[in-house]
Amino acid sequence: MRIQDHHRQTPGRPIGRRFAVVSVFLLAVLALATPASAVVVFRKGVDDPIMGFLMNQDADRVLVSVPQPEGRSRQIVIPRSDIVSLIETVDRERLAGLSHETPKQYRDYGEELSEKRQDPEARQTAIRLFLISVWLDPSLARSAMLGMIRLARDEQEEARFRALAYLLDEEHDRSVLKPPQITVEASSDLDAQGRANIRRLLQLLRQGRADYARQLLTEKPEIIGHLKQFDDVVNTETIQSAALGKPIVPSVLSKLVELEVALSTTPAPAADPAEQELITSWSEGRRMNGYRPLPVIKLETVTEFNPRQCLYRDGAWIDPDRE
């Protein structure tokens, strides 16, 4: 679509208004197109790229739909003159060309997409491709599962991927489980009392005493600052959420225990009399919290993707038996 006669003004209609009408019309026309693929657009003089879905493009402009919170999206028209590079992160034609008779192709394309993990769709597609490759050919399990571990979207998912990698490995290499090695170094802002306070907080949380944990944080807000140095073990926001009463999943509980043990070189101060009655045994804490057993981990349940659906047709993944 070309816009001609930019300087001729129609009587009674300002030029600015004419361009506004044309711009709205252009957006409406471009938005009718079906998204081709996820893209990352790098612009001149801007550090942060635009990541979204390519709606349409022509010689002058590119229309990108950028996902927003709560499922919304924002349409952005980018002039070609502002674009340094445009990367289509997921090639749908290549996905359609994958065949369940050649499992290694799924693994190889997953490796390529993992390099574009900053794009959410590329990351999800890579995880799916790794998963499918293992389903089709178990001999690819080790390399594919290591690829999935690198792409894990949160700590719980990483723990599941590591557990499945261990289960699928014929030699059951325990190194893939990679338990974190936590070391607590002496620092000027974390003295013996600071360590003891963190231990007390962790102990209360694992025993399900969120109300007392919350009270401790209110009385000693400096604990949050001290906890930030252990964000590589367990996120500070996760601990605060647990103190507010959010249930602690087993994978997070294990990290709380690991940190508590690492801080155990400093004994905790004596508990208040009222609180002392609440310090229970591990078995009692388990009974009171009612921790559920971990579900069986297998290829069909480790992610939201069904590995049986290994053929990409018309924008959807399908089971070859139903093709």
Short mmCIF file of N, CA and C in Angstrom, two decimals, residues 164-279:
data_model
loop_
_atom_site.label_atom_id
_atom_site.label_comp_id
_atom_site.label_asym_id
_atom_site.label_seq_id
_atom_site.Cartn_x
_atom_site.Cartn_y
_atom_site.Cartn_z
N LEU A 164 14.08 -36.14 35.65
CA LEU A 164 13.77 -36.98 34.50
C LEU A 164 15.05 -37.36 33.76
N ALA A 165 16.00 -36.42 33.65
CA ALA A 165 17.27 -36.74 33.00
C ALA A 165 17.97 -37.87 33.73
N TYR A 166 17.92 -37.85 35.05
CA TYR A 166 18.53 -38.92 35.85
C TYR A 166 17.82 -40.25 35.61
N LEU A 167 16.50 -40.21 35.58
CA LEU A 167 15.73 -41.44 35.40
C LEU A 167 15.95 -42.06 34.01
N LEU A 168 16.10 -41.21 33.00
CA LEU A 168 16.25 -41.70 31.64
C LEU A 168 17.67 -42.14 31.31
N ASP A 169 18.63 -41.70 32.11
CA ASP A 169 20.03 -42.04 31.88
C ASP A 169 20.29 -43.49 32.28
N GLU A 170 20.80 -44.29 31.35
CA GLU A 170 21.04 -45.69 31.65
C GLU A 170 22.03 -45.88 32.80
N GLU A 171 22.98 -44.95 32.91
CA GLU A 171 23.98 -45.06 33.98
C GLU A 171 23.54 -44.33 35.25
N HIS A 172 22.42 -43.65 35.20
CA HIS A 172 21.90 -42.90 36.35
C HIS A 172 23.00 -42.02 36.97
N ASP A 173 23.53 -41.16 36.14
CA ASP A 173 24.58 -40.24 36.58
C ASP A 173 24.00 -39.22 37.55
N ARG A 174 24.42 -39.31 38.80
CA ARG A 174 23.87 -38.43 39.84
C ARG A 174 24.31 -36.97 39.66
N SER A 175 25.36 -36.75 38.87
CA SER A 175 25.83 -35.37 38.69
C SER A 175 24.79 -34.51 37.99
N VAL A 176 23.89 -35.15 37.21
CA VAL A 176 22.87 -34.37 36.51
C VAL A 176 21.87 -33.76 37.50
N LEU A 177 21.76 -34.36 38.69
CA LEU A 177 20.86 -33.80 39.70
C LEU A 177 21.41 -32.50 40.26
N LYS A 178 22.71 -32.39 40.27
CA LYS A 178 23.41 -31.15 40.62
C LYS A 178 22.82 -30.45 41.85
N PRO A 179 22.93 -31.04 43.02
CA PRO A 179 22.47 -30.33 44.21
C PRO A 179 23.31 -29.09 44.44
N PRO A 180 22.71 -27.97 44.75
CA PRO A 180 23.48 -26.72 44.92
C PRO A 180 24.43 -26.80 46.10
N GLN A 181 25.64 -26.34 45.87
CA GLN A 181 26.63 -26.27 46.94
C GLN A 181 26.56 -24.88 47.57
N ILE A 182 25.99 -24.83 48.74
CA ILE A 182 25.76 -23.54 49.39
C ILE A 182 26.89 -23.27 50.38
N THR A 183 27.56 -22.17 50.21
CA THR A 183 28.59 -21.75 51.17
C THR A 183 28.19 -20.39 51.72
N VAL A 184 28.36 -20.24 53.01
CA VAL A 184 28.01 -18.99 53.68
C VAL A 184 29.30 -18.35 54.17
N GLU A 185 29.70 -17.28 53.51
CA GLU A 185 30.93 -16.60 53.88
C GLU A 185 30.64 -15.50 54.89
N ALA A 186 31.63 -15.29 55.75
CA ALA A 186 31.48 -14.23 56.74
C ALA A 186 31.47 -12.88 56.04
N SER A 187 30.57 -12.02 56.44
CA SER A 187 30.51 -10.68 55.86
C SER A 187 30.13 -9.69 56.95
N SER A 188 30.42 -8.43 56.69
CA SER A 188 30.21 -7.40 57.71
C SER A 188 28.74 -7.22 58.03
N ASP A 189 27.84 -7.53 57.07
CA ASP A 189 26.43 -7.29 57.30
C ASP A 189 25.67 -8.56 57.71
N LEU A 190 26.39 -9.67 57.91
CA LEU A 190 25.74 -10.90 58.35
C LEU A 190 26.56 -11.52 59.47
N ASP A 191 26.27 -11.08 60.69
CA ASP A 191 26.98 -11.61 61.85
C ASP A 191 26.26 -12.85 62.38
N ALA A 192 26.71 -13.33 63.53
CA ALA A 192 26.12 -14.55 64.09
C ALA A 192 24.63 -14.38 64.34
N GLN A 193 24.21 -13.21 64.82
CA GLN A 193 22.80 -12.98 65.09
C GLN A 193 22.00 -12.95 63.78
N GLY A 194 22.61 -12.37 62.72
CA GLY A 194 21.94 -12.33 61.44
C GLY A 194 21.70 -13.73 60.88
N ARG A 195 22.72 -14.59 61.01
CA ARG A 195 22.55 -15.97 60.57
C ARG A 195 21.46 -16.67 61.39
N ALA A 196 21.50 -16.43 62.68
CA ALA A 196 20.51 -17.07 63.56
C ALA A 196 19.10 -16.64 63.21
N ASN A 197 18.93 -15.36 62.87
CA ASN A 197 17.59 -14.88 62.52
C ASN A 197 17.08 -15.54 61.24
N ILE A 198 17.98 -15.69 60.26
CA ILE A 198 17.57 -16.35 59.02
C ILE A 198 17.20 -17.80 59.29
N ARG A 199 18.01 -18.47 60.12
CA ARG A 199 17.71 -19.86 60.46
C ARG A 199 16.35 -19.98 61.14
N ARG A 200 16.07 -19.07 62.04
CA ARG A 200 14.79 -19.09 62.74
C ARG A 200 13.65 -18.94 61.74
N LEU A 201 13.80 -18.01 60.79
CA LEU A 201 12.76 -17.78 59.79
C LEU A 201 12.54 -19.05 58.96
N LEU A 202 13.62 -19.65 58.50
CA LEU A 202 13.51 -20.86 57.68
C LEU A 202 12.88 -22.00 58.46
N GLN A 203 13.24 -22.09 59.74
CA GLN A 203 12.68 -23.15 60.58
C GLN A 203 11.17 -22.97 60.73
N LEU A 204 10.74 -21.76 60.94
CA LEU A 204 9.31 -21.50 61.09
C LEU A 204 8.56 -21.81 59.80
N LEU A 205 9.16 -21.47 58.67
CA LEU A 205 8.50 -21.70 57.39
C LEU A 205 8.35 -23.19 57.10
N ARG A 206 9.39 -23.96 57.33
CA ARG A 206 9.30 -25.39 57.03
C ARG A 206 8.37 -26.10 58.00
N GLN A 207 8.10 -25.50 59.13
CA GLN A 207 7.15 -26.08 60.08
C GLN A 207 5.73 -25.58 59.86
N GLY A 208 5.56 -24.75 58.84
CA GLY A 208 4.22 -24.27 58.54
C GLY A 208 3.74 -23.15 59.43
N ARG A 209 4.65 -22.47 60.11
CA ARG A 209 4.27 -21.37 61.03
C ARG A 209 4.41 -20.03 60.35
N ALA A 210 3.62 -19.85 59.30
CA ALA A 210 3.72 -18.62 58.52
C ALA A 210 3.41 -17.38 59.35
N ASP A 211 2.48 -17.51 60.31
CA ASP A 211 2.12 -16.33 61.11
C ASP A 211 3.30 -15.87 61.96
N TYR A 212 4.04 -16.83 62.53
CA TYR A 212 5.21 -16.46 63.34
C TYR A 212 6.34 -15.97 62.45
N ALA A 213 6.48 -16.56 61.26
CA ALA A 213 7.50 -16.10 60.33
C ALA A 213 7.22 -14.66 59.91
N ARG A 214 5.95 -14.36 59.67
CA ARG A 214 5.56 -13.02 59.28
C ARG A 214 5.83 -12.03 60.42
N GLN A 215 5.56 -12.46 61.65
CA GLN A 215 5.82 -11.60 62.80
C GLN A 215 7.32 -11.34 62.96
N LEU A 216 8.13 -12.36 62.72
CA LEU A 216 9.58 -12.20 62.81
C LEU A 216 10.09 -11.20 61.80
N LEU A 217 9.55 -11.27 60.56
CA LEU A 217 9.97 -10.31 59.53
C LEU A 217 9.53 -8.89 59.86
N THR A 218 8.40 -8.76 60.53
CA THR A 218 7.92 -7.44 60.94
C THR A 218 8.83 -6.85 62.01
N GLU A 219 9.24 -7.69 62.95
CA GLU A 219 10.10 -7.23 64.05
C GLU A 219 11.55 -7.03 63.60
N LYS A 220 11.98 -7.82 62.64
CA LYS A 220 13.37 -7.74 62.20
C LYS A 220 13.42 -7.62 60.67
N PRO A 221 13.04 -6.47 60.12
CA PRO A 221 12.99 -6.31 58.65
C PRO A 221 14.35 -6.44 57.97
N GLU A 222 15.43 -6.33 58.75
CA GLU A 222 16.76 -6.46 58.16
C GLU A 222 17.02 -7.86 57.61
N ILE A 223 16.20 -8.83 58.04
CA ILE A 223 16.37 -10.20 57.56
C ILE A 223 16.23 -10.27 56.04
N ILE A 224 15.30 -9.50 55.49
CA ILE A 224 15.08 -9.52 54.05
C ILE A 224 16.35 -9.09 53.31
N GLY A 225 16.99 -8.04 53.82
CA GLY A 225 18.24 -7.59 53.20
C GLY A 225 19.32 -8.65 53.25
N HIS A 226 19.40 -9.35 54.39
CA HIS A 226 20.40 -10.41 54.53
C HIS A 226 20.11 -11.58 53.60
N LEU A 227 18.83 -11.84 53.37
CA LEU A 227 18.45 -12.98 52.53
C LEU A 227 18.82 -12.78 51.07
N LYS A 228 18.93 -11.54 50.63
CA LYS A 228 19.16 -11.28 49.22
C LYS A 228 20.48 -11.87 48.72
N GLN A 229 21.44 -12.05 49.64
CA GLN A 229 22.71 -12.63 49.20
C GLN A 229 22.59 -14.12 48.90
N PHE A 230 21.43 -14.71 49.22
CA PHE A 230 21.20 -16.13 48.94
C PHE A 230 20.14 -16.32 47.86
N ASP A 231 19.94 -15.29 47.04
CA ASP A 231 18.93 -15.38 45.98
C ASP A 231 19.25 -16.47 44.96
N ASP A 232 20.53 -16.85 44.86
CA ASP A 232 20.88 -17.91 43.93
C ASP A 232 20.44 -19.28 44.44
N VAL A 233 20.08 -19.34 45.73
CA VAL A 233 19.61 -20.59 46.32
C VAL A 233 18.08 -20.61 46.32
N VAL A 234 17.49 -19.61 46.93
CA VAL A 234 16.03 -19.49 46.93
C VAL A 234 15.68 -18.01 46.88
N ASN A 235 14.79 -17.65 45.99
CA ASN A 235 14.44 -16.26 45.75
C ASN A 235 13.81 -15.62 46.99
N THR A 236 14.23 -14.39 47.30
CA THR A 236 13.71 -13.68 48.47
C THR A 236 12.20 -13.52 48.40
N GLU A 237 11.67 -13.23 47.21
CA GLU A 237 10.23 -13.07 47.06
C GLU A 237 9.49 -14.37 47.38
N THR A 238 10.11 -15.51 47.09
CA THR A 238 9.50 -16.80 47.40
C THR A 238 9.36 -16.96 48.91
N ILE A 239 10.39 -16.55 49.64
CA ILE A 239 10.35 -16.65 51.10
C ILE A 239 9.29 -15.71 51.67
N GLN A 240 9.20 -14.51 51.14
CA GLN A 240 8.19 -13.56 51.61
C GLN A 240 6.78 -14.08 51.33
N SER A 241 6.59 -14.70 50.15
CA SER A 241 5.28 -15.26 49.83
C SER A 241 4.91 -16.38 50.78
N ALA A 242 5.90 -17.20 51.14
CA ALA A 242 5.64 -18.28 52.09
C ALA A 242 5.25 -17.73 53.45
N ALA A 243 5.87 -16.62 53.85
CA ALA A 243 5.53 -15.99 55.12
C ALA A 243 4.12 -15.41 55.10
N LEU A 244 3.63 -15.11 53.92
CA LEU A 244 2.26 -14.60 53.77
C LEU A 244 1.23 -15.73 53.68
N GLY A 245 1.72 -16.97 53.74
CA GLY A 245 0.81 -18.11 53.77
C GLY A 245 0.73 -18.91 52.49
N LYS A 246 1.51 -18.54 51.46
CA LYS A 246 1.47 -19.31 50.22
C LYS A 246 2.07 -20.70 50.46
N PRO A 247 1.41 -21.76 50.02
CA PRO A 247 1.93 -23.12 50.25
C PRO A 247 3.34 -23.29 49.68
N ILE A 248 4.16 -24.04 50.39
CA ILE A 248 5.54 -24.29 49.96
C ILE A 248 5.58 -25.63 49.24
N VAL A 249 5.94 -25.60 47.97
CA VAL A 249 6.03 -26.84 47.20
C VAL A 249 7.30 -27.57 47.62
N PRO A 250 7.36 -28.90 47.44
CA PRO A 250 8.51 -29.69 47.91
C PRO A 250 9.85 -29.20 47.39
N SER A 251 9.93 -28.78 46.12
CA SER A 251 11.22 -28.35 45.57
C SER A 251 11.74 -27.10 46.27
N VAL A 252 10.82 -26.19 46.66
CA VAL A 252 11.23 -25.00 47.39
C VAL A 252 11.58 -25.37 48.83
N LEU A 253 10.82 -26.27 49.41
CA LEU A 253 11.10 -26.72 50.78
C LEU A 253 12.52 -27.27 50.89
N SER A 254 12.93 -28.04 49.88
CA SER A 254 14.28 -28.62 49.93
C SER A 254 15.34 -27.53 49.93
N LYS A 255 15.10 -26.44 49.20
CA LYS A 255 16.06 -25.35 49.17
C LYS A 255 16.10 -24.61 50.50
N LEU A 256 14.94 -24.48 51.14
CA LEU A 256 14.92 -23.86 52.47
C LEU A 256 15.74 -24.69 53.45
N VAL A 257 15.60 -25.99 53.36
CA VAL A 257 16.34 -26.88 54.25
C VAL A 257 17.84 -26.78 53.98
N GLU A 258 18.22 -26.77 52.69
CA GLU A 258 19.63 -26.67 52.34
C GLU A 258 20.26 -25.40 52.90
N LEU A 259 19.54 -24.29 52.78
CA LEU A 259 20.06 -23.03 53.30
C LEU A 259 20.12 -23.06 54.82
N GLU A 260 19.12 -23.64 55.45
CA GLU A 260 19.12 -23.74 56.91
C GLU A 260 20.31 -24.56 57.39
N VAL A 261 20.59 -25.66 56.71
CA VAL A 261 21.73 -26.50 57.09
C VAL A 261 23.05 -25.75 56.89
N ALA A 262 23.15 -25.00 55.79
CA ALA A 262 24.37 -24.25 55.52
C ALA A 262 24.63 -23.19 56.58
N LEU A 263 23.58 -22.69 57.20
CA LEU A 263 23.71 -21.67 58.24
C LEU A 263 23.78 -22.27 59.64
N SER A 264 23.86 -23.59 59.72
CA SER A 264 23.73 -24.25 61.02
C SER A 264 24.97 -24.14 61.89
N THR A 265 26.05 -23.54 61.36
CA THR A 265 27.25 -23.39 62.20
C THR A 265 27.02 -22.41 63.32
N THR A 266 25.98 -21.58 63.18
CA THR A 266 25.65 -20.63 64.24
C THR A 266 24.35 -21.05 64.90
N PRO A 267 24.37 -21.38 66.19
CA PRO A 267 23.13 -21.80 66.84
C PRO A 267 22.13 -20.68 66.91
N ALA A 268 20.87 -21.04 66.78
CA ALA A 268 19.80 -20.04 66.88
C ALA A 268 19.61 -19.63 68.32
N PRO A 269 19.25 -18.37 68.57
CA PRO A 269 19.00 -17.93 69.93
C PRO A 269 17.78 -18.63 70.50
N ALA A 270 17.67 -18.60 71.80
CA ALA A 270 16.55 -19.25 72.46
C ALA A 270 15.23 -18.65 71.98
N ALA A 271 14.26 -19.50 71.76
CA ALA A 271 12.96 -19.04 71.28
C ALA A 271 12.16 -18.46 72.43
N ASP A 272 11.23 -17.60 72.09
CA ASP A 272 10.31 -17.09 73.10
C ASP A 272 9.52 -18.26 73.66
N PRO A 273 9.12 -18.20 74.95
CA PRO A 273 8.39 -19.31 75.56
C PRO A 273 7.17 -19.73 74.76
N ALA A 274 6.39 -18.75 74.28
CA ALA A 274 5.18 -19.09 73.53
C ALA A 274 5.53 -19.77 72.21
N GLU A 275 6.66 -19.34 71.64
CA GLU A 275 7.06 -19.90 70.36
C GLU A 275 7.71 -21.26 70.54
N GLN A 276 8.38 -21.47 71.67
CA GLN A 276 9.08 -22.71 71.91
C GLN A 276 8.14 -23.91 71.85
N GLU A 277 6.89 -23.71 72.26
CA GLU A 277 5.93 -24.80 72.23
C GLU A 277 5.62 -25.24 70.82
N LEU A 278 5.92 -24.37 69.84
CA LEU A 278 5.57 -24.67 68.46
C LEU A 278 6.70 -25.34 67.70
N ILE A 279 7.90 -25.43 68.30
CA ILE A 279 9.02 -26.07 67.63
C ILE A 279 8.82 -27.57 67.71
#
